[in-house]
PDB file of C-alpha atoms in Angstrom:
ATOM      1  CA  ALA A   1       0.023  -0.014  -0.126  1.00 80.00           C
ATOM      2  CA  ALA A   2       2.975   2.298  -0.278  1.00 86.00           C
ATOM      3  CA  SER A   3       2.626   5.481  -2.247  1.00 86.00           C
ATOM      4  CA  VAL A   4       4.771   8.422  -3.310  1.00 88.00           C
ATOM      5  CA  ASP A   5       3.868  11.819  -2.478  1.00 85.00           C
ATOM      6  CA  VAL A   6       4.769  14.321  -5.310  1.00 81.00           C
ATOM      7  CA  GLU A   7       5.108  17.936  -4.555  1.00 80.00           C
ATOM      8  CA  SER A   8       5.403  20.204  -7.585  1.00 74.00           C
ATOM      9  CA  LEU A   9       8.255  22.759  -7.300  1.00 78.00           C
ATOM     10  CA  GLU A  10       6.262  25.196  -9.482  1.00 73.00           C
ATOM     11  CA  PRO A  11       2.496  25.637  -9.412  1.00 71.00           C
ATOM     12  CA  PRO A  12       0.878  24.465 -12.741  1.00 68.00           C
ATOM     13  CA  TYR A  13       0.004  27.153 -15.156  1.00 69.00           C
ATOM     14  CA  THR A  14      -3.704  28.081 -15.028  1.00 70.00           C
ATOM     15  CA  TYR A  15      -5.031  28.574 -18.472  1.00 70.00           C
ATOM     16  CA  GLN A  16      -7.798  30.992 -19.056  1.00 75.00           C
ATOM     17  CA  GLY A  17     -10.570  30.465 -21.195  1.00 75.00           C
ATOM     18  CA  GLN A  18     -10.100  33.716 -23.297  1.00 80.00           C
ATOM     19  CA  GLN A  19      -6.534  32.927 -23.951  1.00 80.00           C
ATOM     20  CA  LEU A  20      -7.697  29.483 -25.228  1.00 81.00           C
ATOM     21  CA  VAL A  21     -10.096  31.313 -27.562  1.00 83.00           C
ATOM     22  CA  LEU A  22      -7.239  33.613 -28.736  1.00 82.00           C
ATOM     23  CA  GLY A  23      -5.065  30.618 -29.481  1.00 83.00           C
ATOM     24  CA  MET A  24      -7.766  29.059 -31.685  1.00 85.00           C
ATOM     25  CA  ILE A  25      -8.193  32.409 -33.513  1.00 85.00           C
ATOM     26  CA  ALA A  26      -4.575  32.849 -33.844  1.00 83.00           C
ATOM     27  CA  GLY A  27      -4.341  29.290 -35.491  1.00 86.00           C
ATOM     28  CA  ILE A  28      -7.226  30.025 -37.873  1.00 88.00           C
ATOM     29  CA  LEU A  29      -5.794  33.366 -38.988  1.00 87.00           C
ATOM     30  CA  ILE A  30      -2.326  32.145 -39.596  1.00 88.00           C
ATOM     31  CA  TYR A  31      -3.555  29.139 -41.297  1.00 89.00           C
ATOM     32  CA  LEU A  32      -5.751  30.911 -43.777  1.00 88.00           C
ATOM     33  CA  SER A  33      -3.162  33.664 -44.373  1.00 87.00           C
ATOM     34  CA  LEU A  34      -0.363  31.141 -45.068  1.00 85.00           C
ATOM     35  CA  LEU A  35      -2.606  29.142 -47.405  1.00 87.00           C
ATOM     36  CA  ILE A  36      -3.853  32.217 -49.416  1.00 88.00           C
ATOM     37  CA  ASN A  37      -0.614  34.134 -49.709  1.00 88.00           C
ATOM     38  CA  GLY A  38       1.520  31.077 -50.087  1.00 86.00           C
ATOM     39  CA  GLN A  39      -0.763  29.941 -53.128  1.00 87.00           C
ATOM     40  CA  LEU A  40      -0.408  33.296 -54.557  1.00 88.00           C
ATOM     41  CA  VAL A  41       3.346  32.941 -54.634  1.00 88.00           C
ATOM     42  CA  ALA A  42       3.038  29.563 -56.495  1.00 88.00           C
ATOM     43  CA  GLN A  43       0.458  31.011 -59.041  1.00 88.00           C
ATOM     44  CA  GLY A  44       2.642  34.014 -59.638  1.00 86.00           C
ATOM     45  CA  VAL A  45       5.619  31.766 -60.397  1.00 86.00           C
ATOM     46  CA  VAL A  46       3.706  29.698 -62.909  1.00 85.00           C
ATOM     47  CA  GLU A  47       2.061  32.718 -64.464  1.00 85.00           C
ATOM     48  CA  GLU A  48       5.559  34.244 -65.197  1.00 80.00           C
ATOM     49  CA  LYS A  49       6.867  30.980 -66.560  1.00 81.00           C
ATOM     50  CA  SER A  50       4.007  30.217 -68.819  1.00 79.00           C
ATOM     51  CA  SER A  51       3.920  33.662 -70.283  1.00 78.00           C
ATOM     52  CA  ARG A  52       7.804  33.646 -70.829  1.00 77.00           C
ATOM     53  CA  VAL A  53       8.062  36.858 -68.857  1.00 79.00           C
ATOM     54  CA  VAL A  54      10.462  35.206 -66.642  1.00 78.00           C
ATOM     55  CA  GLU A  55      13.193  34.900 -69.440  1.00 76.00           C
ATOM     56  CA  LEU A  56      13.101  38.578 -69.750  1.00 80.00           C
ATOM     57  CA  LEU A  57      13.405  39.162 -66.136  1.00 79.00           C
ATOM     58  CA  LEU A  58      16.249  36.705 -65.678  1.00 78.00           C
ATOM     59  CA  ALA A  59      18.255  38.731 -68.293  1.00 79.00           C
ATOM     60  CA  THR A  60      18.778  41.398 -65.606  1.00 83.00           C
ATOM     61  CA  MET A  61      18.766  39.313 -62.270  1.00 81.00           C
ATOM     62  CA  ARG A  62      19.663  35.910 -60.916  1.00 82.00           C
ATOM     63  CA  PRO A  63      16.965  33.347 -60.370  1.00 78.00           C
ATOM     64  CA  TRP A  64      17.165  33.334 -56.663  1.00 78.00           C
ATOM     65  CA  GLN A  65      16.683  37.195 -56.576  1.00 82.00           C
ATOM     66  CA  LEU A  66      13.495  37.011 -58.601  1.00 82.00           C
ATOM     67  CA  MET A  67      12.075  34.226 -56.522  1.00 83.00           C
ATOM     68  CA  ALA A  68      13.048  36.140 -53.329  1.00 83.00           C
ATOM     69  CA  GLY A  69      11.611  39.362 -54.521  1.00 85.00           C
ATOM     70  CA  LYS A  70       8.267  37.590 -55.251  1.00 84.00           C
ATOM     71  CA  VAL A  71       8.215  35.991 -51.992  1.00 86.00           C
ATOM     72  CA  LEU A  72       9.008  39.169 -49.965  1.00 87.00           C
ATOM     73  CA  GLY A  73       6.660  41.272 -52.009  1.00 89.00           C
ATOM     74  CA  ILE A  74       3.524  39.102 -51.374  1.00 88.00           C
ATOM     75  CA  GLY A  75       4.744  38.449 -47.862  1.00 88.00           C
ATOM     76  CA  LEU A  76       4.807  42.168 -46.946  1.00 89.00           C
ATOM     77  CA  VAL A  77       1.194  42.429 -48.082  1.00 88.00           C
ATOM     78  CA  GLY A  78       0.292  39.584 -45.938  1.00 87.00           C
ATOM     79  CA  LEU A  79       2.168  40.869 -42.957  1.00 86.00           C
ATOM     80  CA  ILE A  80       0.409  44.206 -43.179  1.00 89.00           C
ATOM     81  CA  GLN A  81      -3.029  42.297 -43.261  1.00 87.00           C
ATOM     82  CA  MET A  82      -2.075  40.100 -40.492  1.00 85.00           C
ATOM     83  CA  ALA A  83      -0.952  43.077 -38.387  1.00 87.00           C
ATOM     84  CA  VAL A  84      -4.101  45.062 -39.168  1.00 89.00           C
ATOM     85  CA  ILE A  85      -6.578  42.367 -38.439  1.00 87.00           C
ATOM     86  CA  GLY A  86      -4.741  41.400 -35.095  1.00 86.00           C
ATOM     87  CA  VAL A  87      -4.433  45.052 -33.798  1.00 87.00           C
ATOM     88  CA  VAL A  88      -8.115  46.051 -34.777  1.00 89.00           C
ATOM     89  CA  GLY A  89      -9.609  42.706 -33.486  1.00 86.00           C
ATOM     90  CA  VAL A  90      -7.714  42.926 -29.971  1.00 85.00           C
ATOM     91  CA  SER A  91      -8.450  46.642 -29.694  1.00 88.00           C
ATOM     92  CA  ALA A  92     -12.089  46.097 -30.413  1.00 87.00           C
ATOM     93  CA  GLY A  93     -12.224  43.279 -27.939  1.00 85.00           C
ATOM     94  CA  LEU A  94     -10.561  45.321 -25.251  1.00 84.00           C
ATOM     95  CA  LEU A  95     -12.782  48.451 -25.821  1.00 87.00           C
ATOM     96  CA  LEU A  96     -15.897  46.391 -25.874  1.00 84.00           C
ATOM     97  CA  GLY A  97     -15.032  44.605 -22.623  1.00 81.00           C
ATOM     98  CA  VAL A  98     -15.156  41.187 -24.586  1.00 79.00           C
ATOM     99  CA  LEU A  99     -11.492  40.637 -23.628  1.00 80.00           C
ATOM    100  CA  THR A 100     -10.814  40.951 -19.982  1.00 80.00           C
ATOM    101  CA  ILE A 101      -7.139  39.756 -20.101  1.00 78.00           C
ATOM    102  CA  SER A 102      -4.322  42.327 -19.514  1.00 79.00           C
ATOM    103  CA  ILE A 103      -3.631  44.639 -22.515  1.00 82.00           C
ATOM    104  CA  SER A 104       0.112  43.332 -22.555  1.00 81.00           C
ATOM    105  CA  ALA A 105      -1.055  39.602 -22.773  1.00 79.00           C
ATOM    106  CA  ALA A 106      -3.465  40.665 -25.618  1.00 80.00           C
ATOM    107  CA  PHE A 107      -1.020  42.598 -27.758  1.00 85.00           C
ATOM    108  CA  GLY A 108       1.678  40.211 -27.034  1.00 85.00           C
ATOM    109  CA  THR A 109      -0.430  37.602 -28.838  1.00 83.00           C
ATOM    110  CA  VAL A 110      -0.692  39.871 -31.698  1.00 85.00           C
ATOM    111  CA  LEU A 111       3.076  40.432 -31.772  1.00 87.00           C
ATOM    112  CA  TRP A 112       3.764  36.771 -31.768  1.00 88.00           C
ATOM    113  CA  LEU A 113       1.230  36.150 -34.507  1.00 86.00           C
ATOM    114  CA  VAL A 114       2.879  38.619 -36.818  1.00 87.00           C
ATOM    115  CA  ILE A 115       6.311  37.220 -35.984  1.00 89.00           C
ATOM    116  CA  TRP A 116       5.297  33.685 -36.691  1.00 90.00           C
ATOM    117  CA  PHE A 117       3.225  34.642 -39.776  1.00 89.00           C
ATOM    118  CA  MET A 118       6.485  36.177 -41.156  1.00 89.00           C
ATOM    119  CA  LEU A 119       8.566  33.215 -40.301  1.00 91.00           C
ATOM    120  CA  GLY A 120       6.067  30.706 -41.480  1.00 90.00           C
ATOM    121  CA  PHE A 121       5.439  32.576 -44.828  1.00 90.00           C
ATOM    122  CA  LEU A 122       9.196  32.730 -45.545  1.00 89.00           C
ATOM    123  CA  LEU A 123       9.496  28.940 -44.850  1.00 90.00           C
ATOM    124  CA  TYR A 124       6.451  27.833 -46.738  1.00 91.00           C
ATOM    125  CA  SER A 125       6.500  30.253 -49.629  1.00 90.00           C
ATOM    126  CA  LEU A 126      10.033  29.377 -50.598  1.00 89.00           C
ATOM    127  CA  ALA A 127       8.931  25.838 -50.838  1.00 89.00           C
ATOM    128  CA  PHE A 128       5.864  26.804 -52.765  1.00 90.00           C
ATOM    129  CA  ALA A 129       7.839  28.943 -55.216  1.00 88.00           C
ATOM    130  CA  ALA A 130      10.427  26.195 -55.887  1.00 87.00           C
ATOM    131  CA  LEU A 131       7.834  23.415 -56.475  1.00 89.00           C
ATOM    132  CA  ALA A 132       5.698  25.717 -58.611  1.00 88.00           C
ATOM    133  CA  ALA A 133       8.569  26.253 -60.879  1.00 86.00           C
ATOM    134  CA  LEU A 134       8.452  22.546 -61.868  1.00 88.00           C
ATOM    135  CA  VAL A 135       5.206  23.079 -63.844  1.00 87.00           C
ATOM    136  CA  SER A 136       4.085  25.266 -66.673  1.00 83.00           C
ATOM    137  CA  ARG A 137       0.307  25.193 -66.202  1.00 84.00           C
ATOM    138  CA  GLN A 138      -1.895  26.735 -63.332  1.00 83.00           C
ATOM    139  CA  GLU A 139      -3.874  23.493 -63.387  1.00 85.00           C
ATOM    140  CA  ASP A 140      -0.792  21.574 -62.229  1.00 85.00           C
ATOM    141  CA  VAL A 141      -0.082  23.895 -59.253  1.00 86.00           C
ATOM    142  CA  GLY A 142      -2.356  22.276 -56.827  1.00 85.00           C
ATOM    143  CA  GLY A 143      -0.654  18.808 -57.387  1.00 86.00           C
ATOM    144  CA  VAL A 144       2.926  19.948 -57.200  1.00 88.00           C
ATOM    145  CA  ILE A 145       2.546  21.989 -53.900  1.00 88.00           C
ATOM    146  CA  SER A 146       0.289  19.483 -52.271  1.00 90.00           C
ATOM    147  CA  PRO A 147       3.055  18.046 -49.880  1.00 89.00           C
ATOM    148  CA  VAL A 148       3.697  21.382 -48.502  1.00 89.00           C
ATOM    149  CA  LEU A 149       0.004  22.059 -48.082  1.00 90.00           C
ATOM    150  CA  MET A 150      -0.391  18.747 -46.252  1.00 92.00           C
ATOM    151  CA  VAL A 151       2.241  19.845 -43.720  1.00 91.00           C
ATOM    152  CA  VAL A 152       0.389  23.027 -43.135  1.00 91.00           C
ATOM    153  CA  ILE A 153      -2.936  21.396 -42.858  1.00 92.00           C
ATOM    154  CA  ILE A 154      -1.678  18.697 -40.551  1.00 93.00           C
ATOM    155  CA  GLY A 155      -0.075  21.331 -38.062  1.00 91.00           C
ATOM    156  CA  TYR A 156      -3.390  23.304 -38.172  1.00 91.00           C
ATOM    157  CA  VAL A 157      -5.680  20.239 -37.564  1.00 92.00           C
ATOM    158  CA  LEU A 158      -3.686  18.851 -34.636  1.00 92.00           C
ATOM    159  CA  GLY A 159      -3.578  22.441 -33.100  1.00 90.00           C
ATOM    160  CA  VAL A 160      -7.374  23.137 -33.234  1.00 89.00           C
ATOM    161  CA  SER A 161      -8.373  19.567 -32.362  1.00 91.00           C
ATOM    162  CA  ILE A 162      -5.981  18.908 -29.327  1.00 90.00           C
ATOM    163  CA  LEU A 163      -4.692  22.148 -27.945  1.00 88.00           C
ATOM    164  CA  PRO A 164      -8.024  23.792 -26.680  1.00 86.00           C
ATOM    165  CA  SER A 165      -8.754  20.679 -24.573  1.00 86.00           C
ATOM    166  CA  ASP A 166      -5.243  19.801 -23.695  1.00 87.00           C
ATOM    167  CA  PRO A 167      -2.773  22.945 -23.856  1.00 87.00           C
ATOM    168  CA  ASP A 168      -0.038  20.897 -22.338  1.00 86.00           C
ATOM    169  CA  ASN A 169      -0.065  18.129 -24.831  1.00 90.00           C
ATOM    170  CA  THR A 170       3.325  16.552 -25.313  1.00 91.00           C
ATOM    171  CA  LEU A 171       2.959  15.753 -29.000  1.00 93.00           C
ATOM    172  CA  CYS A 172       1.915  19.264 -29.868  1.00 92.00           C
ATOM    173  CA  ALA A 173       4.708  20.710 -27.609  1.00 92.00           C
ATOM    174  CA  VAL A 174       7.402  18.638 -29.467  1.00 93.00           C
ATOM    175  CA  LEU A 175       5.991  19.400 -32.968  1.00 93.00           C
ATOM    176  CA  SER A 176       5.787  23.124 -32.153  1.00 93.00           C
ATOM    177  CA  VAL A 177       9.564  23.126 -32.012  1.00 94.00           C
ATOM    178  CA  ILE A 178      10.155  21.228 -35.235  1.00 94.00           C
ATOM    179  CA  PRO A 179      10.493  23.918 -38.020  1.00 92.00           C
ATOM    180  CA  VAL A 180       8.036  22.595 -40.534  1.00 91.00           C
ATOM    181  CA  PHE A 181       5.258  22.571 -37.849  1.00 93.00           C
ATOM    182  CA  ALA A 182       6.263  25.420 -35.635  1.00 92.00           C
ATOM    183  CA  PRO A 183       4.590  28.232 -37.703  1.00 90.00           C
ATOM    184  CA  MET A 184       1.226  26.551 -37.037  1.00 91.00           C
ATOM    185  CA  LEU A 185       1.470  25.263 -33.535  1.00 92.00           C
ATOM    186  CA  MET A 186       3.755  27.605 -31.599  1.00 92.00           C
ATOM    187  CA  PRO A 187       1.695  30.740 -32.162  1.00 89.00           C
ATOM    188  CA  MET A 188      -1.326  28.937 -30.910  1.00 89.00           C
ATOM    189  CA  ARG A 189       0.493  27.696 -27.766  1.00 89.00           C
ATOM    190  CA  LEU A 190       1.944  31.176 -27.139  1.00 88.00           C
ATOM    191  CA  ALA A 191      -1.452  32.714 -27.472  1.00 86.00           C
ATOM    192  CA  MET A 192      -2.888  30.273 -24.773  1.00 85.00           C
ATOM    193  CA  GLY A 193       0.044  30.913 -22.605  1.00 82.00           C
ATOM    194  CA  GLY A 194       2.240  28.657 -20.466  1.00 81.00           C
ATOM    195  CA  VAL A 195       4.980  28.175 -22.847  1.00 87.00           C
ATOM    196  CA  PRO A 196       8.419  28.227 -21.348  1.00 88.00           C
ATOM    197  CA  GLY A 197      10.656  30.950 -22.744  1.00 88.00           C
ATOM    198  CA  TRP A 198      13.403  28.477 -23.765  1.00 91.00           C
ATOM    199  CA  GLU A 199      10.949  26.604 -26.054  1.00 92.00           C
ATOM    200  CA  ALA A 200       9.716  29.787 -27.889  1.00 91.00           C
ATOM    201  CA  ALA A 201      13.387  30.781 -28.286  1.00 93.00           C
ATOM    202  CA  LEU A 202      14.455  27.254 -29.535  1.00 94.00           C
ATOM    203  CA  SER A 203      11.617  27.186 -31.898  1.00 94.00           C
ATOM    204  CA  VAL A 204      12.247  30.617 -33.400  1.00 94.00           C
ATOM    205  CA  SER A 205      16.104  29.748 -33.690  1.00 95.00           C
ATOM    206  CA  LEU A 206      15.494  26.531 -35.501  1.00 95.00           C
ATOM    207  CA  VAL A 207      13.271  28.298 -38.024  1.00 93.00           C
ATOM    208  CA  LEU A 208      15.669  31.008 -38.508  1.00 94.00           C
ATOM    209  CA  VAL A 209      18.498  28.500 -39.178  1.00 94.00           C
ATOM    210  CA  THR A 210      16.271  26.523 -41.528  1.00 93.00           C
ATOM    211  CA  ILE A 211      15.358  29.602 -43.733  1.00 90.00           C
ATOM    212  CA  PRO A 212      18.789  30.224 -45.323  1.00 89.00           C
ATOM    213  CA  ALA A 213      19.258  26.634 -46.033  1.00 90.00           C
ATOM    214  CA  LEU A 214      15.840  26.585 -47.766  1.00 88.00           C
ATOM    215  CA  VAL A 215      16.791  29.810 -49.589  1.00 87.00           C
ATOM    216  CA  TRP A 216      19.630  27.976 -51.137  1.00 87.00           C
ATOM    217  CA  LEU A 217      17.657  24.680 -51.894  1.00 87.00           C
ATOM    218  CA  ALA A 218      14.564  26.461 -53.235  1.00 86.00           C
ATOM    219  CA  GLY A 219      16.844  28.866 -55.310  1.00 84.00           C
ATOM    220  CA  ARG A 220      18.545  25.867 -56.871  1.00 85.00           C
ATOM    221  CA  ILE A 221      15.399  24.223 -57.824  1.00 85.00           C
ATOM    222  CA  TYR A 222      13.761  27.337 -59.165  1.00 83.00           C
ATOM    223  CA  GLY A 223      16.748  28.465 -61.214  1.00 81.00           C
ATOM    224  CA  ASN A 224      17.037  25.006 -62.857  1.00 82.00           C
ATOM    225  CA  ALA A 225      13.294  24.578 -63.489  1.00 82.00           C
ATOM    226  CA  VAL A 226      11.740  28.009 -64.212  1.00 78.00           C
ATOM    227  CA  VAL A 227      13.128  28.447 -67.613  1.00 76.00           C
ATOM    228  CA  ARG A 228      12.027  24.802 -68.697  1.00 78.00           C
ATOM    229  CA  THR A 229       8.565  24.936 -70.348  1.00 75.00           C
ATOM    230  CA  GLY A 230       6.431  22.121 -71.476  1.00 73.00           C
ATOM    231  CA  ALA A 231       6.443  18.988 -69.482  1.00 75.00           C
ATOM    232  CA  ARG A 232       6.736  18.858 -65.742  1.00 81.00           C
ATOM    233  CA  VAL A 233      10.367  19.084 -64.638  1.00 82.00           C
ATOM    234  CA  THR A 234      11.322  16.299 -62.131  1.00 82.00           C
ATOM    235  CA  LEU A 235      12.584  17.267 -58.892  1.00 78.00           C
ATOM    236  CA  ALA A 236      15.831  15.269 -59.412  1.00 80.00           C
ATOM    237  CA  ASP A 237      16.405  17.180 -62.589  1.00 80.00           C
ATOM    238  CA  ALA A 238      15.882  20.498 -60.893  1.00 78.00           C
ATOM    239  CA  LEU A 239      18.393  19.522 -58.213  1.00 78.00           C
ATOM    240  CA  ARG A 240      21.243  18.806 -60.581  1.00 77.00           C
ATOM    241  CA  PRO A 241      23.907  21.256 -61.165  1.00 67.00           C
ATOM    242  CA  ALA A 242      23.349  23.556 -64.002  1.00 58.00           C
TER     243      ALA A 242
END
């Protein structure tokens, strides 16, 4: 009949209902924005490739510069949209008394939302741009970018289905540190609260390390595939040295 008494060194974090709702809203906003703006990048790449405009542009710049310019241009528009929606929404909630949490916590959620949109957009859109360069028709865009879309969707589904009822879920906590899932899961966890500072810092650091490597990889695929029209370019051919 022996038993062990466990005494916690730190009191467990108390989650507030409003923070859980903010986490859900943050997940929905970043999911929709990443999908819409990421697919705009992919469609823009194919449009330039099919119209042969890209051949004129590449006469004055390098392929990776053209790709980066498209990603940053659309990303800036999405970033402004996300910031406006977040600030207006939180401000309205505080003024109308719908949100009773502290102002710092509310606007901290908006800040993290903007930061993670920027990181997630760079991460996913580079992959969208590289994969879209493999095809020459708009009808083929959905099929070629589907692997990246599935990663975004899996992160979103796990977040909205698990975190509201179990914010301390171990699976979501681990996946939120992995770069490919972090842009979806970490902003939701941060909005809900209770995330250790080292986890947030580690997650951001890993994404920041991944982005330069992805710029190089995506630039290589884009540069080798964007000028090839007609049949779909295989990923193996796009990765071969020019």
